[in-house]
Every structure is written in structure tokens, then in C-alpha cells.
Tab-separated table of C-alpha atoms in Angstrom:
chain	number	residue	atom	x	y	z
A	256	MET	CA	-0.105	0.072	-0.034
A	257	GLN	CA	1.295	3.526	-0.949
A	258	ILE	CA	1.286	6.268	1.567
A	259	ASP	CA	-0.377	8.471	-1.094
A	260	ASP	CA	-3.626	6.415	-0.719
A	261	MET	CA	-3.872	7.061	2.894
A	262	THR	CA	-5.945	9.652	4.812
A	263	PRO	CA	-4.143	12.056	7.246
A	264	ALA	CA	-4.992	9.682	10.144
A	265	GLU	CA	-3.494	6.508	8.499
A	266	GLU	CA	-0.576	8.376	7.354
A	267	ARG	CA	0.199	9.549	10.798
A	268	VAL	CA	-0.102	5.875	12.160
A	269	TRP	CA	2.116	4.677	9.275
A	270	ARG	CA	4.852	7.122	10.096
A	271	ALA	CA	4.706	6.521	13.866
A	272	PHE	CA	5.174	2.723	13.467
A	273	PRO	CA	8.799	2.160	12.643
A	274	ARG	CA	9.857	4.208	15.690
A	275	GLY	CA	7.030	2.423	17.968
A	276	ASP	CA	5.647	5.896	18.721
A	277	ASP	CA	2.098	6.371	20.338
A	278	VAL	CA	-0.675	7.539	18.106
A	279	ASP	CA	-3.462	8.827	20.360
A	280	PHE	CA	-6.792	9.719	18.848
A	281	ARG	CA	-8.668	9.873	22.105
A	282	GLY	CA	-11.004	12.882	22.719
A	283	PRO	CA	-12.391	14.348	25.879
A	284	SER	CA	-11.902	12.487	29.208
A	285	GLY	CA	-14.901	9.915	29.787
A	286	GLU	CA	-15.519	9.200	26.103
A	287	HIS	CA	-16.193	5.512	25.509
A	288	PRO	CA	-15.431	3.636	22.393
A	289	ALA	CA	-18.809	2.116	22.538
A	290	ARG	CA	-19.747	5.325	20.630
A	291	GLY	CA	-17.122	4.895	17.988
A	292	ALA	CA	-19.484	4.673	15.181
A	293	ASP	CA	-19.937	8.482	15.574
A	294	TRP	CA	-16.148	9.237	15.172
A	295	GLY	CA	-15.215	11.113	12.033
A	296	PRO	CA	-12.405	10.552	9.316
A	297	GLU	CA	-9.838	12.342	11.617
A	298	ARG	CA	-9.727	9.287	13.859
A	299	THR	CA	-10.712	6.594	11.380
A	300	VAL	CA	-8.156	3.968	10.212
A	301	ARG	CA	-8.776	1.284	7.738
A	302	ALA	CA	-8.061	-2.419	8.870
A	303	ALA	CA	-6.340	-2.958	5.534
A	304	VAL	CA	-3.748	-0.127	6.418
A	305	LEU	CA	-2.976	-1.889	9.646
A	306	ARG	CA	-2.521	-5.136	7.918
A	307	SER	CA	-0.105	-3.770	5.510
A	308	LEU	CA	1.671	-1.878	8.203
A	309	LEU	CA	2.217	-5.098	10.470
A	310	LEU	CA	3.250	-7.280	7.579
A	311	SER	CA	5.323	-5.160	5.040
A	312	ALA	CA	6.149	-1.747	6.472
A	313	PRO	CA	9.678	-0.362	6.242
A	314	GLN	CA	11.838	-0.484	9.282
A	315	GLU	CA	14.305	2.143	10.728
A	316	ASP	CA	17.850	1.269	11.846
A	317	GLY	CA	18.300	1.391	15.626
A	318	GLU	CA	14.397	1.714	16.250
A	319	THR	CA	12.074	-0.953	17.545
A	320	ALA	CA	8.851	-0.858	15.507
A	321	ALA	CA	5.587	-1.310	17.199
A	322	LEU	CA	1.778	-0.425	16.469
A	323	ARG	CA	0.508	1.716	19.373
A	324	LEU	CA	-2.823	3.174	18.537
A	325	ALA	CA	-5.480	4.517	20.930
A	326	GLY	CA	-9.101	5.838	20.425
A	327	ALA	CA	-9.277	4.969	16.662
A	328	ARG	CA	-12.351	3.765	14.665
A	329	ILE	CA	-11.014	0.797	12.748
A	330	THR	CA	-12.981	-0.040	9.599
A	331	GLY	CA	-13.089	-3.211	7.648
A	332	VAL	CA	-11.727	-6.598	8.608
A	333	LEU	CA	-8.320	-6.830	10.309
A	334	ASP	CA	-7.410	-10.009	8.724
A	335	LEU	CA	-4.127	-11.487	9.994
A	336	LYS	CA	-5.045	-15.142	9.453
A	337	TYR	CA	-1.909	-17.449	9.308
A	338	SER	CA	0.225	-14.350	9.539
A	339	GLU	CA	3.449	-13.835	11.476
A	340	VAL	CA	3.709	-10.543	13.149
A	341	ASP	CA	7.230	-9.741	14.891
A	342	HIS	CA	5.989	-6.521	16.503
A	343	ALA	CA	4.099	-5.586	19.419
A	344	VAL	CA	0.470	-4.632	18.778
A	345	ARG	CA	-1.515	-2.299	20.959
A	346	LEU	CA	-4.887	-1.102	19.953
A	347	SER	CA	-6.442	0.193	23.051
A	348	GLU	CA	-9.706	2.049	23.420
A	349	CYS	CA	-10.548	1.339	19.817
A	350	CYS	CA	-13.852	0.775	18.144
A	351	PHE	CA	-13.684	-2.212	15.609
A	352	GLU	CA	-16.645	-2.163	13.040
A	353	GLU	CA	-15.839	-5.836	12.098
A	354	VAL	CA	-14.643	-9.019	13.793
A	355	PRO	CA	-10.828	-9.250	13.671
A	356	VAL	CA	-9.497	-12.503	12.111
A	357	LEU	CA	-6.460	-13.704	13.692
A	358	TYR	CA	-6.975	-17.398	13.044
A	359	GLY	CA	-3.687	-19.336	13.061
A	360	ALA	CA	-1.735	-15.981	13.595
A	361	ARG	CA	1.564	-15.680	15.369
A	362	LEU	CA	2.132	-12.519	17.316
A	363	ARG	CA	4.620	-11.263	19.624
A	364	GLN	CA	2.324	-9.485	21.968
A	365	LEU	CA	-1.427	-8.253	21.512
A	366	ASN	CA	-3.112	-5.655	23.673
A	367	LEU	CA	-6.710	-4.604	22.968
A	368	ARG	CA	-7.434	-3.124	26.367
A	369	ASP	CA	-10.789	-1.073	26.624
A	370	SER	CA	-11.658	-1.711	23.094
A	371	VAL	CA	-15.169	-2.502	21.653
A	372	LEU	CA	-15.294	-5.358	19.160
A	373	PRO	CA	-18.241	-7.232	17.584
A	374	GLY	CA	-16.205	-10.461	18.473
A	375	LEU	CA	-12.774	-12.058	18.014
A	376	ASP	CA	-11.858	-14.829	15.698
A	377	ALA	CA	-8.388	-16.051	16.989
A	378	ALA	CA	-8.591	-19.841	17.340
A	379	THR	CA	-5.309	-21.472	17.085
A	380	LEU	CA	-3.655	-17.948	17.654
A	381	ARG	CA	-0.092	-18.124	18.947
A	382	VAL	CA	1.259	-15.266	21.081
A	383	ASP	CA	4.781	-15.238	22.301
A	384	GLY	CA	4.115	-12.871	25.254
A	385	VAL	CA	0.921	-11.583	26.797
A	386	LEU	CA	-2.609	-11.401	25.435
A	387	ARG	CA	-4.527	-8.460	27.003
A	388	VAL	CA	-8.147	-7.940	26.444
A	389	SER	CA	-8.974	-6.250	29.671
A	390	ASP	CA	-12.218	-4.209	30.036
A	391	CYS	CA	-13.153	-5.060	26.328
A	392	LEU	CA	-16.691	-5.247	25.276
A	393	PHE	CA	-17.549	-7.961	22.911
A	394	GLY	CA	-20.890	-8.211	20.985
A	395	GLY	CA	-20.132	-11.610	19.752
A	396	PRO	CA	-18.268	-14.605	20.652
A	397	VAL	CA	-14.494	-14.555	21.520
A	398	ARG	CA	-12.897	-17.637	19.892
A	399	LEU	CA	-9.558	-18.541	21.235
A	400	GLY	CA	-9.707	-22.327	21.144
A	401	GLY	CA	-6.528	-24.154	20.757
A	402	ALA	CA	-4.559	-20.854	21.247
A	403	GLN	CA	-0.915	-21.020	22.600
A	404	ILE	CA	-0.050	-17.961	24.801
A	405	SER	CA	3.421	-18.030	26.308
A	406	GLY	CA	2.722	-15.477	28.863
A	407	ALA	CA	-0.749	-14.574	30.648
A	408	LEU	CA	-4.118	-13.947	29.325
A	409	PHE	CA	-5.889	-10.857	30.789
A	410	LEU	CA	-9.637	-10.699	30.586
A	411	ASP	CA	-10.360	-8.754	33.819
A	412	GLY	CA	-13.434	-6.609	33.552
A	413	ALA	CA	-14.278	-7.797	30.020
A	414	GLY	CA	-17.926	-8.120	28.838
A	415	ILE	CA	-18.997	-10.698	26.270
A	416	ASP	CA	-22.747	-10.918	25.244
A	417	VAL	CA	-23.838	-13.532	23.028
A	418	PRO	CA	-27.518	-14.376	22.440
A	419	SER	CA	-28.720	-17.401	24.050
A	420	ALA	CA	-29.160	-19.520	20.902
A	421	GLY	CA	-25.609	-18.567	19.588
A	422	PRO	CA	-22.251	-20.077	20.230
A	423	ALA	CA	-20.257	-20.233	23.358
A	424	ALA	CA	-19.467	-16.647	24.452
A	425	LEU	CA	-15.786	-17.455	25.456
A	426	GLN	CA	-14.074	-20.208	23.744
A	427	LEU	CA	-10.986	-21.318	25.578
A	428	ASN	CA	-11.094	-24.994	24.813
A	429	HIS	CA	-7.733	-26.689	24.519
A	430	VAL	CA	-5.908	-23.439	25.021
A	431	THR	CA	-2.497	-23.588	26.560
A	432	ILE	CA	-1.390	-20.590	28.703
A	433	GLY	CA	2.218	-20.478	30.209
A	434	ASP	CA	1.283	-18.267	32.944
A	435	GLY	CA	-2.244	-17.544	34.377
A	436	LEU	CA	-5.619	-16.586	33.245
A	437	SER	CA	-6.611	-13.205	34.789
A	438	ALA	CA	-10.339	-12.368	34.680
A	439	PRO	CA	-11.630	-10.920	37.753
A	440	GLY	CA	-14.920	-9.079	37.072
A	441	LEU	CA	-15.703	-10.858	33.660
A	442	ARG	CA	-19.085	-10.635	32.570
A	443	THR	CA	-20.515	-13.099	30.176
A	444	ARG	CA	-23.896	-14.102	28.637
A	445	GLY	CA	-23.469	-17.402	27.302
A	446	GLU	CA	-21.136	-20.384	27.806
A	447	VAL	CA	-17.456	-20.128	28.944
A	448	ARG	CA	-15.587	-23.120	27.394
A	449	LEU	CA	-12.295	-24.283	28.897
A	450	THR	CA	-12.590	-28.026	28.056
A	451	GLY	CA	-9.117	-29.564	27.725
A	452	ALA	CA	-7.310	-26.244	28.558
A	453	SER	CA	-3.777	-26.352	30.243
A	454	ILE	CA	-2.990	-23.400	32.628
A	455	ALA	CA	0.530	-23.258	34.143
A	456	GLY	CA	-0.484	-20.520	36.666
A	457	THR	CA	-3.790	-19.549	38.427
A	458	ILE	CA	-7.044	-18.879	36.975
A	459	ASP	CA	-8.819	-15.762	38.626
A	460	ILE	CA	-12.484	-15.316	37.946
A	461	ASN	CA	-13.279	-13.703	41.140
A	462	ALA	CA	-16.379	-11.486	41.381
A	463	ALA	CA	-17.298	-12.672	37.735
A	464	ARG	CA	-20.864	-12.695	36.273
A	465	LEU	CA	-21.427	-15.804	34.449
A	466	ALA	CA	-25.012	-15.827	32.987
A	467	ALA	CA	-26.082	-18.809	30.966
A	468	GLY	CA	-29.384	-19.576	32.296
A	469	ALA	CA	-30.972	-22.549	34.095
A	470	GLY	CA	-30.180	-25.775	32.380
A	471	LYS	CA	-27.283	-24.370	30.281
A	472	ALA	CA	-23.423	-24.527	30.690
A	473	ALA	CA	-22.024	-21.285	32.307
A	474	LEU	CA	-18.557	-22.730	32.708
A	475	ASP	CA	-17.573	-26.087	30.848
A	476	ALA	CA	-14.148	-27.041	32.009
A	477	VAL	CA	-14.025	-30.772	31.461
A	478	THR	CA	-10.561	-32.158	31.691
A	479	LEU	CA	-9.190	-28.804	32.545
A	480	THR	CA	-5.532	-28.880	33.991
A	481	VAL	CA	-4.502	-26.020	36.147
A	482	GLU	CA	-1.153	-26.085	38.278
A	483	GLY	CA	-2.128	-23.308	40.428
A	484	ASP	CA	-5.665	-22.220	41.879
A	485	VAL	CA	-9.080	-21.692	40.334
A	486	LEU	CA	-10.582	-18.675	42.003
A	487	LEU	CA	-14.266	-17.873	41.820
A	488	ARG	CA	-14.711	-15.896	45.015
A	489	GLY	CA	-17.891	-13.729	44.998
A	490	ALA	CA	-18.902	-15.129	41.441
A	491	ASP	CA	-22.477	-15.183	40.465
A	492	VAL	CA	-23.185	-18.106	38.068
A	493	SER	CA	-26.312	-18.906	36.460
A	494	GLY	CA	-26.193	-22.271	34.929
A	495	TRP	CA	-24.183	-25.339	35.493
A	496	ILE	CA	-20.345	-25.546	36.095
A	497	GLY	CA	-18.716	-28.701	34.591
A	498	LEU	CA	-15.365	-29.683	35.916
A	499	ARG	CA	-15.547	-33.541	35.275
A	500	GLY	CA	-11.997	-34.973	35.192
A	501	ALA	CA	-10.201	-31.798	36.006
A	502	ARG	CA	-6.892	-31.486	37.751
A	503	VAL	CA	-6.234	-28.468	39.995
A	504	GLY	CA	-2.940	-28.387	41.832
A	505	GLY	CA	-4.071	-25.886	44.348
A	506	ARG	CA	-7.386	-24.432	45.418
A	507	LEU	CA	-10.750	-24.563	43.871
A	508	ASP	CA	-12.521	-21.738	45.765
A	509	PHE	CA	-16.106	-20.892	45.689
A	510	SER	CA	-16.058	-18.581	48.642
A	511	ARG	CA	-19.003	-16.190	48.835
A	512	ALA	CA	-20.177	-17.370	45.199
A	513	ARG	CA	-23.630	-17.990	44.284
A	514	LEU	CA	-24.257	-21.065	42.172
A	515	GLU	CA	-27.628	-21.419	40.552
A	516	ASN	CA	-28.979	-24.139	38.348
A	517	PRO	CA	-32.378	-25.030	39.827
A	518	GLY	CA	-33.646	-28.361	38.761
A	519	GLY	CA	-30.329	-29.609	37.630
A	520	THR	CA	-26.698	-29.927	38.649
A	521	ALA	CA	-25.070	-26.646	39.763
A	522	LEU	CA	-21.612	-27.933	40.214
A	523	ARG	CA	-20.264	-31.263	38.427
A	524	ALA	CA	-16.752	-31.910	39.818
A	525	SER	CA	-16.843	-35.756	39.394
A	526	SER	CA	-13.734	-37.750	38.843
A	527	CYS	CA	-11.652	-34.472	39.662
A	528	THR	CA	-8.404	-34.368	41.432
A	529	ILE	CA	-8.085	-31.134	43.521
A	530	GLY	CA	-5.882	-29.967	46.070
A	531	GLU	CA	-8.530	-28.075	48.041
A	532	LEU	CA	-12.285	-27.327	47.335
A	533	TRP	CA	-13.694	-24.554	49.210
A	534	LEU	CA	-17.539	-23.781	49.291
A	535	ARG	CA	-18.058	-21.417	52.118
A	536	ASN	CA	-19.590	-17.923	53.169
A	537	GLY	CA	-22.191	-17.984	50.422
A	538	PRO	CA	-25.758	-18.921	50.025
A	539	PRO	CA	-26.881	-22.444	49.747
A	540	VAL	CA	-26.070	-23.859	46.252
A	541	SER	CA	-29.161	-23.939	44.014
A	542	GLY	CA	-29.061	-27.335	42.468
A	543	ALA	CA	-27.325	-30.609	42.953
A	544	LEU	CA	-23.633	-30.830	44.069
A	545	ASN	CA	-21.901	-33.733	42.149
A	546	LEU	CA	-18.543	-34.774	43.766
A	547	ARG	CA	-18.680	-38.531	42.813
A	548	ARG	CA	-15.106	-40.204	42.386
A	549	ALA	CA	-13.264	-36.865	43.034
A	550	GLN	CA	-10.141	-36.979	45.131
A	551	LEU	CA	-9.449	-34.056	47.415
A	552	ASP	CA	-6.770	-33.243	49.911
A	553	VAL	CA	-8.805	-30.634	51.694
A	554	LEU	CA	-12.692	-30.433	51.474
A	555	PHE	CA	-13.748	-26.917	53.070
A	556	LEU	CA	-17.507	-27.221	53.083
A	557	GLU	CA	-19.961	-25.262	55.285
A	558	PRO	CA	-23.095	-27.168	56.093
A	559	ASP	CA	-25.201	-24.191	55.267
A	560	VAL	CA	-23.786	-24.069	51.781
A	561	VAL	CA	-24.733	-27.622	50.849
A	562	PRO	CA	-27.783	-27.981	48.494
A	563	GLY	CA	-30.810	-30.198	48.962
A	564	GLU	CA	-29.337	-32.944	46.752
A	565	VAL	CA	-25.801	-34.224	46.441
A	566	LEU	CA	-23.940	-37.144	45.071
A	567	LEU	CA	-21.050	-38.349	47.065
A	568	ASP	CA	-20.274	-41.962	46.062
A	569	SER	CA	-16.675	-42.762	46.096
A	570	LEU	CA	-15.726	-39.239	46.970
A	571	VAL	CA	-12.313	-39.269	48.884
A	572	TYR	CA	-10.843	-36.482	50.965
A	573	THR	CA	-8.166	-36.407	53.622
A	574	SER	CA	-9.350	-33.431	55.712
A	575	LEU	CA	-12.809	-31.932	56.279
A	576	THR	CA	-13.259	-28.374	57.558
A	577	PRO	CA	-14.471	-26.521	59.371
A	578	HIS	CA	-15.030	-28.869	62.322
A	579	GLU	CA	-18.658	-29.434	62.779
A	580	PRO	CA	-20.751	-31.555	65.070
A	581	ALA	CA	-21.416	-34.962	63.349
A	582	GLU	CA	-25.143	-34.154	63.428
A	583	ARG	CA	-24.683	-31.274	61.015
A	584	ARG	CA	-22.429	-33.218	58.655
A	585	LEU	CA	-24.936	-36.198	58.556
A	586	ALA	CA	-27.620	-34.071	57.080
A	587	MET	CA	-25.544	-33.802	53.842
A	588	LEU	CA	-25.139	-37.675	53.574
A	589	GLU	CA	-28.909	-38.087	53.889
A	590	ARG	CA	-29.431	-35.669	50.743
A	591	ASP	CA	-27.480	-38.047	48.580
A	592	ARG	CA	-29.561	-38.760	45.446
A	593	GLU	CA	-28.497	-42.316	45.367
A	594	GLY	CA	-29.922	-43.056	48.716
A	595	TYR	CA	-27.786	-45.080	51.315
A	596	VAL	CA	-24.100	-44.715	50.027
A	597	PRO	CA	-21.848	-46.588	52.646
A	598	HIS	CA	-18.546	-44.998	51.290
A	599	ALA	CA	-19.823	-41.397	52.290
A	600	TYR	CA	-20.357	-42.573	55.838
A	601	GLU	CA	-16.844	-44.259	55.793
A	602	GLN	CA	-15.171	-41.143	54.594
A	603	LEU	CA	-16.789	-38.800	57.236
A	604	THR	CA	-15.897	-41.290	59.854
A	605	ALA	CA	-12.347	-41.471	58.799
A	606	ALA	CA	-12.181	-37.516	58.677
A	607	TYR	CA	-13.281	-37.425	62.308
A	608	ARG	CA	-10.783	-39.938	63.441
A	609	ARG	CA	-8.024	-38.099	61.855
A	610	ILE	CA	-8.578	-35.138	64.058
A	611	GLY	CA	-9.212	-37.363	67.107
A	612	ASP	CA	-13.045	-36.973	67.475
A	613	ASP	CA	-13.875	-40.399	68.236
A	614	ASP	CA	-17.171	-39.469	69.660
A	615	ALA	CA	-18.258	-37.921	66.523
A	616	ALA	CA	-16.911	-41.032	64.392
A	617	ARG	CA	-19.083	-43.245	66.483
A	618	VAL	CA	-22.206	-41.116	65.777
A	619	VAL	CA	-21.549	-41.287	62.116
A	620	GLN	CA	-21.224	-44.979	62.273
A	621	LEU	CA	-24.476	-45.428	64.418
A	622	ALA	CA	-26.210	-43.109	61.721
A	623	LYS	CA	-24.781	-45.458	58.854
A	624	GLN	CA	-26.306	-48.629	60.522
A	625	ARG	CA	-29.707	-46.947	60.947
A	626	ARG	CA	-29.696	-45.776	57.339
A	627	ARG	CA	-28.686	-49.191	56.268
A	628	ARG	CA	-31.442	-50.844	58.255
A	629	ALA	CA	-34.023	-49.221	56.105
A	630	THR	CA	-32.683	-51.115	53.014
A	631	LEU	CA	-33.072	-54.483	54.708
A	632	PRO	CA	-35.961	-56.834	54.605
A	633	TRP	CA	-38.523	-56.825	57.532
A	634	TYR	CA	-36.517	-59.405	59.594
A	635	GLY	CA	-33.323	-57.568	59.063
A	636	ARG	CA	-34.944	-54.477	60.128
A	637	LEU	CA	-36.391	-56.150	63.074
A	638	TRP	CA	-33.065	-57.388	64.243
A	639	GLY	CA	-31.684	-53.963	63.609
A	640	GLN	CA	-34.126	-52.322	65.898
A	641	VAL	CA	-33.182	-54.768	68.719
A	642	GLN	CA	-29.491	-54.070	68.182
A	643	ASP	CA	-30.203	-50.356	68.187
A	644	ALA	CA	-32.494	-50.328	71.283
A	645	THR	CA	-30.068	-52.505	73.362
A	646	VAL	CA	-26.485	-51.322	72.579
A	647	GLY	CA	-26.823	-49.002	69.729
A	648	TYR	CA	-25.200	-51.371	67.252
A	649	GLY	CA	-22.246	-51.795	69.727
A	650	PHE	CA	-21.473	-48.110	69.610
A	651	ARG	CA	-23.372	-47.486	72.742
A	652	PRO	CA	-21.775	-50.102	75.026
A	653	LEU	CA	-22.987	-48.554	78.331
A	654	ARG	CA	-26.508	-49.476	77.301
A	655	ALA	CA	-25.660	-53.146	77.605
A	656	ALA	CA	-24.342	-52.542	81.173
A	657	GLY	CA	-27.737	-50.662	81.955
A	658	TRP	CA	-29.902	-53.426	80.496
A	659	LEU	CA	-27.705	-56.118	82.463
A	660	VAL	CA	-27.974	-54.296	85.710
A	661	SER	CA	-31.711	-53.726	85.230
A	662	LEU	CA	-32.459	-57.276	84.492
A	663	LEU	CA	-30.072	-58.552	87.174
A	664	LEU	CA	-32.120	-56.543	89.766
A	665	ILE	CA	-35.354	-57.821	88.361
A	666	GLY	CA	-34.177	-61.582	88.366
A	667	SER	CA	-32.529	-61.169	91.772
A	668	LEU	CA	-35.546	-59.679	93.372
A	669	ALA	CA	-38.006	-62.307	91.711
A	670	TYR	CA	-36.025	-65.450	92.728
A	671	ALA	CA	-35.046	-64.048	96.173
A	672	LEU	CA	-38.923	-63.894	96.751
A	673	HIS	CA	-39.593	-67.254	95.395
A	674	HIS	CA	-36.563	-69.839	95.284
A	675	PRO	CA	-36.686	-72.462	92.485
A	676	ARG	CA	-36.748	-75.934	93.695
A	677	PRO	CA	-33.340	-77.897	93.637
A	678	LEU	CA	-33.103	-80.637	91.220
A	679	LYS	CA	-30.968	-82.789	93.530
A	680	PRO	CA	-31.529	-81.380	97.085
A	681	ASP	CA	-28.407	-83.421	98.424
A	682	GLU	CA	-26.009	-82.003	95.792
A	683	ALA	CA	-27.466	-78.731	95.181
A	684	PRO	CA	-25.380	-75.608	96.424
A	685	GLU	CA	-26.832	-73.010	98.463
A	686	PHE	CA	-29.228	-70.932	96.262
A	687	ASN	CA	-28.000	-67.285	95.485
A	688	PRO	CA	-30.612	-65.307	93.557
A	689	VAL	CA	-28.024	-62.879	92.311
A	690	PHE	CA	-25.728	-65.428	90.793
A	691	TYR	CA	-28.567	-67.610	89.686
A	692	THR	CA	-29.728	-64.557	87.670
A	693	LEU	CA	-26.163	-63.877	86.289
A	694	ASP	CA	-25.984	-67.569	85.245
A	695	LEU	CA	-29.134	-67.073	83.109
A	696	LEU	CA	-27.905	-63.726	81.636
A	697	LEU	CA	-24.428	-64.638	80.789
A	698	PRO	CA	-24.204	-67.363	78.359
A	699	VAL	CA	-20.626	-68.210	78.580
A	700	ILE	CA	-19.816	-67.913	82.392
A	701	SER	CA	-21.389	-70.503	84.848
A	702	PHE	CA	-21.597	-70.149	88.530
A	703	GLY	CA	-23.186	-73.634	88.934
A	704	GLN	CA	-26.682	-72.140	89.964
A	705	GLU	CA	-28.487	-72.540	86.611
A	706	GLY	CA	-28.034	-76.281	86.343
A	707	ALA	CA	-28.924	-77.066	89.988
A	708	PHE	CA	-32.295	-75.409	90.243
A	709	ALA	CA	-35.429	-75.712	88.241
A	710	PRO	CA	-38.032	-72.728	88.382
A	711	THR	CA	-41.744	-73.485	87.687
A	712	GLY	CA	-44.623	-71.566	86.355
A	713	TRP	CA	-44.297	-67.881	85.761
A	714	TYR	CA	-40.673	-67.889	87.017
A	715	GLN	CA	-39.685	-70.529	84.435
A	716	TRP	CA	-40.942	-68.101	81.712
A	717	LEU	CA	-38.730	-65.361	83.392
A	718	SER	CA	-35.689	-67.611	83.256
A	719	TYR	CA	-36.461	-68.024	79.566
A	720	ALA	CA	-36.636	-64.432	79.018
A	721	LEU	CA	-33.316	-63.825	80.795
A	722	VAL	CA	-31.601	-66.296	78.834
A	723	LEU	CA	-32.925	-64.975	75.493
A	724	THR	CA	-32.114	-61.434	76.420
A	725	GLY	CA	-28.533	-62.333	77.595
A	726	TRP	CA	-27.809	-64.003	74.271
A	727	ILE	CA	-29.116	-60.892	72.411
A	728	LEU	CA	-26.932	-58.556	74.430
A	729	ALA	CA	-23.944	-60.866	74.138
A	730	THR	CA	-24.381	-61.193	70.394
A	731	THR	CA	-24.835	-57.376	69.886
A	732	VAL	CA	-21.817	-56.589	72.139
A	733	VAL	CA	-19.518	-59.049	70.223
A	734	THR	CA	-20.671	-57.557	66.908
A	735	GLY	CA	-19.831	-53.973	68.185
A	736	VAL	CA	-16.471	-55.056	69.556
A	737	THR	CA	-15.794	-57.029	66.362
A	738	ARG	CA	-16.742	-54.057	64.170
A	739	THR	CA	-14.359	-51.721	66.259
A	740	VAL	CA	-11.535	-54.140	65.976
A	741	SER	CA	-11.931	-54.437	62.290
A	742	ARG	CA	-11.795	-50.683	61.852
A	743	GLN	CA	-8.587	-50.526	63.646
């Protein structure tokens, strides 16, 4: 392109490029590029001029060429598809009339801060430095799928608005970022897609507003890999979050976040490997919480945040915080969509034992047996009721002592008032109502009283009842002791 074919504004940009000088067309303070369609020719630059400038402009010895343009109206399509640009590009506070096409391009650095664009087509883009689209407003999808960014990707304060029937608003599927993804305050209407992405640093989406609507994907990050943290503190998410198979080396933090997907699953983090998962200081999750087969080092989960439906089968965690009474944690296990899940009770028991709270661990195990009882046939439920009432399935051993003392008093008093007749008067020992009752109650120990005397009538039926009750108590105590030993 010849310089004679350019407007004064374009000529100014062309002459500044070889020296890397700034060209600032910005007007009064407070002017927003959203009104760029009204800007006149004095600040209008054709995209074709920028393309020629980046690909074939002459260089000056001893100078570092760069495109630094602010406050311009850019007309036409900036088409750099498959191009290699060795210069830094900064187009800040500009208004683009057409979607820039950077598909397959390779850039040193790209900065579109505070600009307004109808979208961005930059799939498989390669940036050797930083890609900055902070505070940009996009009227269509931002396509960065498969992009490779050596530095960081900045999307802080950006807004992306895509109609509900359109494509994903922010497409970062299979992107590779050598540093982090910084997007605090990000606002999207439509899906944010991070499937298969690989982030070497941290993903910061704090205070973001991700609005996809109930039943739709707000953040789809299946098989995402992040070496640092994933932060959504204070985020407002409408739609489901999918993290199935993701790997997060640090913390996945939903502190103070509002997650809403009524009638569906709000957070699906099944089969994940996560250092720490934080759900705290926010309203109850609206929608199901799916943590099946996830592996966590730390689960920071406040009972008040837990939704009405969870899926916890095969969830493994090392530490559970904050420390709460067992009764508050058990409410979560009772909300499992799959009903009775033994593994969930065992995990909660192990968490309490790790911090030395054996009383809470026993409460959880007792609740597990009671929940299991509801799944048994009638005779199993009947036997369970007996075990529960007598010794609390072995987790309430003092109940057995109370029953034994009570039955010992009843039997001793009854047989003290009415001695049973001796079977062999010449050989029978002196009758002792206390030890006779103990002989009936204890199935293993014998004091020589039971075989020497034979009660009759009502007292014989009392002896039968004592023998049967003694066997029941002994069986349940042995079952409880065996269960305790096997856990150790």
C-alpha cells in the first residue's frame, strides 16, 4: 500500500510505526469507544492499512517498530489469518466495526485493552508474550480455542454478550497458557468453555458474572488442567459448572459465590483431582452438587452451603473443615440422590478419626447402621431395631451394662422372693438369687446355679426371657467389638 492512498489519520499511524511511537486519537476524558461509530475521518483507520503496516512496513535502523494506537475507529476486517507479526501490537480504546480475524496467526504481543469489538476470531492463535483484552466489550463470541499463549491472558473486567441461541461466548477450549488466566470481574452472557485447557498458573475469575441460564453451561471445564488455583470468590453463576475429570493443583475456591442451576446440577466436579475445594460464606447452592469419584486433599465445606441434593459416592478427601458436630454433617449424607451410600459414611468417619474426634466418628457409624437398616428386609430391620435399642449397634456399650444391671435387679428380686426348687436337694449348692440370675444372663460364664435349680410356672418363663435377652446382649456386644477391632 502506498502512503499517497492514505488519509491523514492513517498516514500519521504509518509514520509512527517504525519508531514505535504512540498515536492517540482519544477525545475528551470519559469518552467511551462504544460510541465509536460516530467518530469522523480524523480518527478513522482502515483495517487494511493496519494489516499492510504489520506485514510489510519499512523499518528504521536502531528503532523498535511497534503498533501503538489508541482511540481509533477501525473499519473493515483486520485479517491476519496465518500471518506472522514480529512487532508488539496495542490497539487500546478502539472501536472495531468488524470482527478481527487472527486465526492461526503468530504475534509477539497483543493488547486490545478497553476496546469495543463485535467479536474475536483467534482460534489457534499463538502469542509469544501476553494477550490482554482487559475491559473490552464484545458483542459476539471470543474464539480462542487451541490458542498458545506463552505469557498470561488478561480478561479482567471484560464483557461478552452472545445471544442465548448462539455459540459459546468465550471459547478457550484446548488453550495452552504459560502463565495464568486473569479475569476478575468478567461478565458473560453465554457459555465459557475451558474444556481440555492447560494453565500453568492460576485462573482468577473472582467476582465474575457468568450468566447462561438454568439448564445451560455457564462454565464447561471438563478435563481442565491447572497447576495453580481456580478462584471464583464472590462469583455469580447462572447455569451449570462442569469440571469432570479436571486437575487443579491448588485450590478450587467458591467462597462467597452464588451458584444457581435449579432443577439440575449446579456443580459437577466428578472424577476430579483437586488440592482443596472451598465452598463457604455463600448462600446454599441452588441445584445438585456432584462430587462422585473426586479426590481431594482438603474439603472446606460449610453445612449451610450444601444444597438439597448431593452425589458423593466414592468421594475421597483427607481433611474436612471446618470442624462441625457430626449431626450437621450427617444431614448432607442424607441428601444423596442415590440413597444409602456406605462409602460416604466411611469417609466422614475417617475424617473425624484423623482429628481425634472419636465420639463424632461413633455417631456417624451409628447413623450409617440406621440408614442401612432401612434397606433390609423386614426381619433384618427387626433385628436392627433390637440391636439399636439394646446397645446402639455396639457403639453404645454402656447401654448393655444398663440393661444387664436392670435385668439383674429384676431377676434377683424375683428369685429372692420365690426360690426355685433344687433338682438334687442333696447335691445342690446354697441358692443365691444374684448369681442364679447372672447364670441365666451370661451365656458363657457359669456359677453352677442354673443347672442346680428348676423354676416353675411364671418364674420359668422369666428364666427363658433372661436367657434370651442375655444372648441378644452378648451377640450385639460381640458384633460391636468385632466392628471396632476390624476398623482398627
